[in-house]
PDB file of C-alpha atoms in Angstrom:
ATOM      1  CA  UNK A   1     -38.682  78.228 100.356  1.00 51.00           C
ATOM      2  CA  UNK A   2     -38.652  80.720  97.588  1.00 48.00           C
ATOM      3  CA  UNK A   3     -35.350  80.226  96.579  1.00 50.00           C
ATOM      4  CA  UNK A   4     -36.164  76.164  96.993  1.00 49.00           C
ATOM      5  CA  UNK A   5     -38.913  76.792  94.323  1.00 51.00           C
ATOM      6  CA  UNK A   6     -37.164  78.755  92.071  1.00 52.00           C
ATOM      7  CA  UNK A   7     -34.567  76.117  91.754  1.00 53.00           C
ATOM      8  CA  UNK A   8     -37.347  73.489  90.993  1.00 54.00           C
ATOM      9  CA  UNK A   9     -39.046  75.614  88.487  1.00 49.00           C
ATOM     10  CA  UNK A  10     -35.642  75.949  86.943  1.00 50.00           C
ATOM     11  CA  UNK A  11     -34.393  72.127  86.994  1.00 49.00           C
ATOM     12  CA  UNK A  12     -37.912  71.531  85.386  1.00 51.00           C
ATOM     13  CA  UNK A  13     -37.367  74.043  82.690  1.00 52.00           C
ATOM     14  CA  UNK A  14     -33.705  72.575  81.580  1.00 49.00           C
ATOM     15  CA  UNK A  15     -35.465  69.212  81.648  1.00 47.00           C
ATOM     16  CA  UNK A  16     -38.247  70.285  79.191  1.00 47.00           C
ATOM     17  CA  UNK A  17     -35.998  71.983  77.171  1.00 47.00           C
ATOM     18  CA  UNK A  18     -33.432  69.264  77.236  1.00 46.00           C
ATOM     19  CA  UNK A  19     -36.010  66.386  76.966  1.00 46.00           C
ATOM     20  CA  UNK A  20     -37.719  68.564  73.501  1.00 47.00           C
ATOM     21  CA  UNK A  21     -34.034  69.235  71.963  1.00 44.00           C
ATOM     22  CA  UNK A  22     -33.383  65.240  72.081  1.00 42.00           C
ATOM     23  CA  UNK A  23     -36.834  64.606  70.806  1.00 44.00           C
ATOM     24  CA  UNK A  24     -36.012  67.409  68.126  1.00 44.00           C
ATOM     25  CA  UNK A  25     -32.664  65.490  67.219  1.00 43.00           C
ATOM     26  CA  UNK A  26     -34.275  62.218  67.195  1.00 44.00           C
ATOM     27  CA  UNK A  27     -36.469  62.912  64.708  1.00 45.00           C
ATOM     28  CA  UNK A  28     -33.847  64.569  62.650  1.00 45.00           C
ATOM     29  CA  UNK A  29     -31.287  61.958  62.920  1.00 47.00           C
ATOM     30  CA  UNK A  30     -34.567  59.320  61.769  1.00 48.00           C
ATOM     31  CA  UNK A  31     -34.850  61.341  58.836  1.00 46.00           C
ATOM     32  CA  UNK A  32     -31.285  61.758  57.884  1.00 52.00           C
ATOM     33  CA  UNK A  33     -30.568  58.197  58.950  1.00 63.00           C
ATOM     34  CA  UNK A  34     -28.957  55.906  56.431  1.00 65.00           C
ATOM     35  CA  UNK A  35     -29.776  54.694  53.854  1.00 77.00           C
ATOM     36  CA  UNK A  36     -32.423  56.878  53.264  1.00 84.00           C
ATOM     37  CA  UNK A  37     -30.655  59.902  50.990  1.00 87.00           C
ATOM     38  CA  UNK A  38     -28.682  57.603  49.477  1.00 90.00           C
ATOM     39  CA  UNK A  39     -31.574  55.309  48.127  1.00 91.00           C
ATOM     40  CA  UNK A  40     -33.582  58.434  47.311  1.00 92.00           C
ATOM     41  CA  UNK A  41     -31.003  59.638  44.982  1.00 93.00           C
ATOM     42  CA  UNK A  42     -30.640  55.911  43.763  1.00 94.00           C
ATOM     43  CA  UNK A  43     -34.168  56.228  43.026  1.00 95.00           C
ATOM     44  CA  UNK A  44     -34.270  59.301  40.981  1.00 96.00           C
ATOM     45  CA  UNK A  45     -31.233  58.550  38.274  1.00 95.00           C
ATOM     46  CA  UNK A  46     -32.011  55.093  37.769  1.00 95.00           C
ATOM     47  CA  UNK A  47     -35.540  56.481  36.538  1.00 96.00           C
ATOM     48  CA  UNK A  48     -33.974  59.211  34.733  1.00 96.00           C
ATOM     49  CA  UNK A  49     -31.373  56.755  33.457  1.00 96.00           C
ATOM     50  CA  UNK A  50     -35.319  54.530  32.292  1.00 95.00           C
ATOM     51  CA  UNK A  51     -36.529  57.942  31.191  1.00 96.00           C
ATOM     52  CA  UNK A  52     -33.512  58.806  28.761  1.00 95.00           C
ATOM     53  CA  UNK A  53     -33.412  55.238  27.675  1.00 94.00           C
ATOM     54  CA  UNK A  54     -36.461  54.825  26.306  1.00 95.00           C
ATOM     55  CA  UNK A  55     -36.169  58.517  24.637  1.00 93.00           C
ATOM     56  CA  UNK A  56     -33.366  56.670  22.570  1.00 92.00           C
ATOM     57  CA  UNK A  57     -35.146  53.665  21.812  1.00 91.00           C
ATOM     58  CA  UNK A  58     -37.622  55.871  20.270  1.00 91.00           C
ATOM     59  CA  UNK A  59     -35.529  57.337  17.992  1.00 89.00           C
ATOM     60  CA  UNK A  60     -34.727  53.935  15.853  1.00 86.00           C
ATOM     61  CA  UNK A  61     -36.180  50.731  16.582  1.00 86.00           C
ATOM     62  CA  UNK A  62     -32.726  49.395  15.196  1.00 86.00           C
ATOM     63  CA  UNK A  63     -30.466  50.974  18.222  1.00 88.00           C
ATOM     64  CA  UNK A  64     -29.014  47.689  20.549  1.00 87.00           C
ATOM     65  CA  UNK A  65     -29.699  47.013  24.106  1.00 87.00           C
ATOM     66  CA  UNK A  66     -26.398  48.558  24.958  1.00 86.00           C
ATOM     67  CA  UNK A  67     -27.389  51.752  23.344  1.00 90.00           C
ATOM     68  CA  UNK A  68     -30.509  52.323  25.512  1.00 92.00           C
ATOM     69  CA  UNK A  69     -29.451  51.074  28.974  1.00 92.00           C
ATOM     70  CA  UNK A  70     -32.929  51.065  30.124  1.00 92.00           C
ATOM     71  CA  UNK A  71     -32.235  47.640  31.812  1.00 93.00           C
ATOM     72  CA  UNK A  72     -29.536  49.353  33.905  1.00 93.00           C
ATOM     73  CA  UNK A  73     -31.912  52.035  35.324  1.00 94.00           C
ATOM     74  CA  UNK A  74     -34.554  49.415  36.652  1.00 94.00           C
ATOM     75  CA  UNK A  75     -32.115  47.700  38.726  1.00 94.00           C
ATOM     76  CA  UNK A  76     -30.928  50.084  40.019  1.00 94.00           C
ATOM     77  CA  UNK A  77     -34.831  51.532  41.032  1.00 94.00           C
ATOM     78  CA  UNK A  78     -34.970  47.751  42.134  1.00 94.00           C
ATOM     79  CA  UNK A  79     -31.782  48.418  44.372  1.00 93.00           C
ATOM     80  CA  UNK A  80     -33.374  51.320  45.688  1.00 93.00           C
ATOM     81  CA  UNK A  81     -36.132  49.779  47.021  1.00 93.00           C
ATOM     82  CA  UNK A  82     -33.629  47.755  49.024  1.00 91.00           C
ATOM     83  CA  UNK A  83     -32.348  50.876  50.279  1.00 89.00           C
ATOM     84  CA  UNK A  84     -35.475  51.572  51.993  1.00 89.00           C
ATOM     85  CA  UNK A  85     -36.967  48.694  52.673  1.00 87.00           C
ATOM     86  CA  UNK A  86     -33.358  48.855  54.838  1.00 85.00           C
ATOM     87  CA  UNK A  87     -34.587  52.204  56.289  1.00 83.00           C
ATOM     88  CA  UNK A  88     -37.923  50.917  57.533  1.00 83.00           C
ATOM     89  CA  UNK A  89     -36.464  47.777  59.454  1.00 77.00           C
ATOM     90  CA  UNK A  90     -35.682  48.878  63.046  1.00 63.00           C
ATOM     91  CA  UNK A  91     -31.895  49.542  64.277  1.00 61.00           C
ATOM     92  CA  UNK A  92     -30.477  47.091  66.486  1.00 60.00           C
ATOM     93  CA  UNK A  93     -26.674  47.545  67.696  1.00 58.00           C
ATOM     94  CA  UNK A  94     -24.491  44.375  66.956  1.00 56.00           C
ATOM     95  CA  UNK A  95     -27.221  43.360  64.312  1.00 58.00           C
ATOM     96  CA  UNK A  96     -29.117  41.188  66.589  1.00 64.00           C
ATOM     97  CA  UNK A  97     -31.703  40.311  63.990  1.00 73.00           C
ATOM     98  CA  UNK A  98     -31.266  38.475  61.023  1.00 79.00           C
ATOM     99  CA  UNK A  99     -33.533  40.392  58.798  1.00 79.00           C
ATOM    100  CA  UNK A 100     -31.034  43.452  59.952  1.00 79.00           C
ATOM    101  CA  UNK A 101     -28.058  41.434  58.948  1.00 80.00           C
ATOM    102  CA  UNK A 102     -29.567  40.249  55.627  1.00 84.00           C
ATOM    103  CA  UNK A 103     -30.849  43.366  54.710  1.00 83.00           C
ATOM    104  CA  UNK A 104     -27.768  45.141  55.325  1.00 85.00           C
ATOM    105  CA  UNK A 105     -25.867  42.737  53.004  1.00 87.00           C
ATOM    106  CA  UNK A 106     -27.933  42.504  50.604  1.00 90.00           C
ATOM    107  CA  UNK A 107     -28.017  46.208  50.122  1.00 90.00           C
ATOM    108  CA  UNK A 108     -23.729  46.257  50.209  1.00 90.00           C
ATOM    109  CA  UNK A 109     -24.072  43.478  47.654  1.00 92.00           C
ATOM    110  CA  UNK A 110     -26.407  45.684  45.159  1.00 94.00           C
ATOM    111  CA  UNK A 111     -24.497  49.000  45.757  1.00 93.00           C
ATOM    112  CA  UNK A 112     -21.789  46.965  44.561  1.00 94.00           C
ATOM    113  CA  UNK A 113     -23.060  45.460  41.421  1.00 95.00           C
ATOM    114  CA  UNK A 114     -25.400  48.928  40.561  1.00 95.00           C
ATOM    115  CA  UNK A 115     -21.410  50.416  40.871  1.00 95.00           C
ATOM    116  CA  UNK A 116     -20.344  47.752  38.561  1.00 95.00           C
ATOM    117  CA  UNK A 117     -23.388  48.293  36.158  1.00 96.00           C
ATOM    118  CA  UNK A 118     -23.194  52.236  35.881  1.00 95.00           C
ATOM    119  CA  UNK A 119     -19.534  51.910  34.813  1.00 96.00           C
ATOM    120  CA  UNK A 120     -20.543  49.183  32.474  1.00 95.00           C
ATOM    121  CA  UNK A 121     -22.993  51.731  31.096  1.00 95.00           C
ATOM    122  CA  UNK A 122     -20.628  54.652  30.999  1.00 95.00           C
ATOM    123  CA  UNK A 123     -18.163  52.840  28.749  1.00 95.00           C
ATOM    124  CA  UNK A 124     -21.173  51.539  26.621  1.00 94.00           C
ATOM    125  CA  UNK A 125     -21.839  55.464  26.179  1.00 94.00           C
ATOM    126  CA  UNK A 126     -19.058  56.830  26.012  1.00 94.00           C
ATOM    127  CA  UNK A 127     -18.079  54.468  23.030  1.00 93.00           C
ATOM    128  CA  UNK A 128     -20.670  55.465  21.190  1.00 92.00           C
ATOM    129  CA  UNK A 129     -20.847  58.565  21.616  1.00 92.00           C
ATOM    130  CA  UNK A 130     -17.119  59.462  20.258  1.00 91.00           C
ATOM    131  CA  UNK A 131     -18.169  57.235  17.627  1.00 90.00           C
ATOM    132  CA  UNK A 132     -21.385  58.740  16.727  1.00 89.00           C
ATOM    133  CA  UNK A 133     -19.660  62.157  16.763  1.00 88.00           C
ATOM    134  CA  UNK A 134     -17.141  61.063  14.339  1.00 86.00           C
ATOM    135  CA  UNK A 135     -20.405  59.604  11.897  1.00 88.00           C
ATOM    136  CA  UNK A 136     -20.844  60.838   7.938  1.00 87.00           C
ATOM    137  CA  UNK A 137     -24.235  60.043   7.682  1.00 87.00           C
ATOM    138  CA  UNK A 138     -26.289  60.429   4.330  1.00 88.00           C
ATOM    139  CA  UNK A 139     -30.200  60.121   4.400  1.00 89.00           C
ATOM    140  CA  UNK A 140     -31.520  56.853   2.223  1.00 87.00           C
ATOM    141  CA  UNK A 141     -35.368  57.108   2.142  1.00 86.00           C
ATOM    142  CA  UNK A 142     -37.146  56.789   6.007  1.00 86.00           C
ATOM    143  CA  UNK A 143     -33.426  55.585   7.339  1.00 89.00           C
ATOM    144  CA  UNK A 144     -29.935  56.569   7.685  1.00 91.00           C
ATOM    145  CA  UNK A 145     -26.896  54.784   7.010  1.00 89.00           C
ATOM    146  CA  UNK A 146     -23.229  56.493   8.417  1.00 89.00           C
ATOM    147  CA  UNK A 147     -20.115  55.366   8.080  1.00 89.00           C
ATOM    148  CA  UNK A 148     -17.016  56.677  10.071  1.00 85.00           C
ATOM    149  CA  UNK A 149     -14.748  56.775   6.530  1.00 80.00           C
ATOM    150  CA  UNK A 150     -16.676  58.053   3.976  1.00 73.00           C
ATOM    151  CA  UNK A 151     -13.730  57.219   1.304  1.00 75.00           C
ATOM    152  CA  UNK A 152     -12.935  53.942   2.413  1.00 72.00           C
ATOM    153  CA  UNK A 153     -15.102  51.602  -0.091  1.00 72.00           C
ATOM    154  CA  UNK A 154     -15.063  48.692   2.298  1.00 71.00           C
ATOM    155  CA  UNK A 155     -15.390  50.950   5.501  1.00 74.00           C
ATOM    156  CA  UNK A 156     -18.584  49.190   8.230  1.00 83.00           C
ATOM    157  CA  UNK A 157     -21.767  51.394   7.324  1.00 85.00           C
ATOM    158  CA  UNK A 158     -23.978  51.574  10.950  1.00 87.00           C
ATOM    159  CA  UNK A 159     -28.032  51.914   9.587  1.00 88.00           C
ATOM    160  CA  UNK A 160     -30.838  53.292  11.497  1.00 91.00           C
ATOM    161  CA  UNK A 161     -34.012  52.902  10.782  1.00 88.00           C
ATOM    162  CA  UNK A 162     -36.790  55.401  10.340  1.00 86.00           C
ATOM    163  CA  UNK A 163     -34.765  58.233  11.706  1.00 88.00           C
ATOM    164  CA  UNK A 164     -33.595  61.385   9.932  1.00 87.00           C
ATOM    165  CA  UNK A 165     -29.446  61.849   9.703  1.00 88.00           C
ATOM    166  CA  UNK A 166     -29.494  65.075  11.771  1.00 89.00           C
ATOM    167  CA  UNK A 167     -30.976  63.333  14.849  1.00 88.00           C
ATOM    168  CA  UNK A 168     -28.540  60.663  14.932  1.00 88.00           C
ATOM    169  CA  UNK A 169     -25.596  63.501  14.654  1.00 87.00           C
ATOM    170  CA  UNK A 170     -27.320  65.850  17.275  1.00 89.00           C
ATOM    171  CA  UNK A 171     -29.880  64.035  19.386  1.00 91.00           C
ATOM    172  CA  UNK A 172     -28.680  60.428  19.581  1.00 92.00           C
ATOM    173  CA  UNK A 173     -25.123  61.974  20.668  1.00 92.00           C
ATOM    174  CA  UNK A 174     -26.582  64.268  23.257  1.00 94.00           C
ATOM    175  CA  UNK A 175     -28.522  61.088  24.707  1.00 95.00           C
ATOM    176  CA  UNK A 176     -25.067  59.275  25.162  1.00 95.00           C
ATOM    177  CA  UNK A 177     -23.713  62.413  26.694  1.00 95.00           C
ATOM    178  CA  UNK A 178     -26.383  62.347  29.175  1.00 96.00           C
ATOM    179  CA  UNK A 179     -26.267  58.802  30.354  1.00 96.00           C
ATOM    180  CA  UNK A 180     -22.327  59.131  30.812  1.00 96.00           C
ATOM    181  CA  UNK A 181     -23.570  61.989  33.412  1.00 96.00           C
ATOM    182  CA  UNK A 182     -26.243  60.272  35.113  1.00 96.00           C
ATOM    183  CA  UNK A 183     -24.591  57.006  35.169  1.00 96.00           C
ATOM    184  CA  UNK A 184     -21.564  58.788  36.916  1.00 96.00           C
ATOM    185  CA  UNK A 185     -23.715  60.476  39.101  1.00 96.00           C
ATOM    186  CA  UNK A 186     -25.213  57.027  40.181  1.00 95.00           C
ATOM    187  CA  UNK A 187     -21.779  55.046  40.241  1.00 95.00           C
ATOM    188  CA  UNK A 188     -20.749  57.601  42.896  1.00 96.00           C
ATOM    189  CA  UNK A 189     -24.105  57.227  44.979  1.00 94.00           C
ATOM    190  CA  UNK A 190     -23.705  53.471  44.905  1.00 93.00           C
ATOM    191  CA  UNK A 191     -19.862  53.738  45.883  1.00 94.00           C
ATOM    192  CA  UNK A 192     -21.021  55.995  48.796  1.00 91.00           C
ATOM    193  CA  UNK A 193     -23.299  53.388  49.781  1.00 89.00           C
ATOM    194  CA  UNK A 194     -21.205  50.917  49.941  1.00 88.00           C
ATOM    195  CA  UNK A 195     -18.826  52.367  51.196  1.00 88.00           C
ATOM    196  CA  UNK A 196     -21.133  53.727  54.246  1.00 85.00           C
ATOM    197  CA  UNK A 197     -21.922  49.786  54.922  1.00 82.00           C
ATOM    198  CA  UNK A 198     -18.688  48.304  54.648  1.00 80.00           C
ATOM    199  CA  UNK A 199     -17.640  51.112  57.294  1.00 77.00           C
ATOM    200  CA  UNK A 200     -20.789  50.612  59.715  1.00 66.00           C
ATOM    201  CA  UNK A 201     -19.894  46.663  59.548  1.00 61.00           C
ATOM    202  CA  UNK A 202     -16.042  46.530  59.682  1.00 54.00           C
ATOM    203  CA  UNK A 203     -14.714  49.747  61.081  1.00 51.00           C
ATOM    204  CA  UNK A 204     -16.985  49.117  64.370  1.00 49.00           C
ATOM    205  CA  UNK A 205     -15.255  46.851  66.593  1.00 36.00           C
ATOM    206  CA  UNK A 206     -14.205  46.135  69.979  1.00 38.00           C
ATOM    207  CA  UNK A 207     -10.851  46.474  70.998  1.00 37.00           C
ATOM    208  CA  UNK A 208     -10.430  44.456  73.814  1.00 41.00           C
ATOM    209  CA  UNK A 209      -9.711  47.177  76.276  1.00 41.00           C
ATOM    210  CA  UNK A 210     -11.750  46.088  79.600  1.00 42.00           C
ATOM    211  CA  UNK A 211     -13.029  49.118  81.911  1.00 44.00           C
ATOM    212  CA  UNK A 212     -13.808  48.565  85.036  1.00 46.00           C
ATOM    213  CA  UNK A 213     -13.355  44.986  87.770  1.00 44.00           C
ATOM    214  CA  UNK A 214     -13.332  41.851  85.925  1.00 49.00           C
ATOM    215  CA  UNK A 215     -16.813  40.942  87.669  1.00 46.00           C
ATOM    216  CA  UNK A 216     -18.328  44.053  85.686  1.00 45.00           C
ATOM    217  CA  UNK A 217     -17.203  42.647  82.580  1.00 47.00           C
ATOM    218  CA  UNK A 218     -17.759  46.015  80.786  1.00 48.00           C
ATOM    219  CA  UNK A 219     -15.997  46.853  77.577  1.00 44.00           C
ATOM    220  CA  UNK A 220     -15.112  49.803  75.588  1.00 46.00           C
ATOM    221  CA  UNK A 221     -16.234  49.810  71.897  1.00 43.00           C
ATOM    222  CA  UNK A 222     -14.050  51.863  69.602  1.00 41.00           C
TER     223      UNK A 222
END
């Protein structure tokens, strides 16, 4: 009887301890579960990608859309939001609900384009950043006019308005330097993304492989 007890107490104490470590995992697999991270940092550099956007705009009212991308980093906040609206709908294997299903490609579909977009960006950037580096600027009353030639009498003269010549050299050029980063950054978070989808939806299949009597009709996912 003692040794009958000893063994009960024992199977009871692997099953609390077993029971609490899945508990333990489940809760951190929920908060590691996709697409949480992933829209998190989506999140955070599309508003930094706002932030330093609108720093630029401030410096000359005459700078282009292109310049200050601040378009780009609210939708890819807006894609975000996807993300984890995504994270808050409840997992289902085999996507057996069509809010799963359309909420899973919508958020493929927007990690795609917010891919597309931060490249778009980056090349928006980086052109004018190797071309404001190359600038001659010389200061003409509240605004600044710079020319990439200075001896060329015909050359194009770029003119920014109410700004001073050394913060379109220095600041405006660390700006474009900064959304080439950020906009990298997010292009890879988006590609990982997507890429995390497109693997969850396509690289999950069943192989045909039956296990068991026909009248079980089990089969082996792979």
């Amino acid at each position: 009887m003692g040794r009958k007890s000893s063994s009960d107490k024992e199977k009871k104490g692997t099953k609390k301890s077993s029971e609490g470590q899945t508990s333990e995992d489940g809760q951190k697999c929920r908060v590691c579960r996709f697409p949480l991270l992933v829209a998190l940092f989506q999140l955070l550099l599309g508003a930094a990608i706002t932030v330093v956007a609108f720093l630029t705009l401030a410096l000359s009212p005459s700078l282009l859309a292109r310049e200050t991308p601040h378009w780009a980093g609210i939708i890819l906040c807006l894609i975000a939001m996807v993300g984890f609206f995504l994270y808050c709908v409840t997992y289902l294997p085999d996507e057996t609900t069509l809010v799963q299903f359309i909420g899973k490609l919508l958020y493929f579909v927007l990690c795609a384009v917010g891919l597309v977009i931060s490249v778009l960006v980056m090349a928006f950037a980086g052109h004018h950043h190797s071309q404001a580096s190359s600038f001659s600027c010389e200061q003409d009353g509240l605004d600044c006019k710079c020319t990439l030639e200075p001896d060329d009498p015909v050359a194009r003269t770029f003119t920014y308005q109410e700004v001073g010549c050394e913060d379109v050299t220095g600041t405006l050029t660390l700006y474009y330097l900064i959304q080439i980063i950020l906009n990298l950054a997010q292009a890879l978070v988006c590609a990982v993304g997507a890429f995390i989808m497109w693997k969850d939806r396509y690289q999950m299949f069943f192989a045909g492989l039956q296990i068991g009597s026909p009248s079980t009709q089990q089969w082996q996912r792979v």
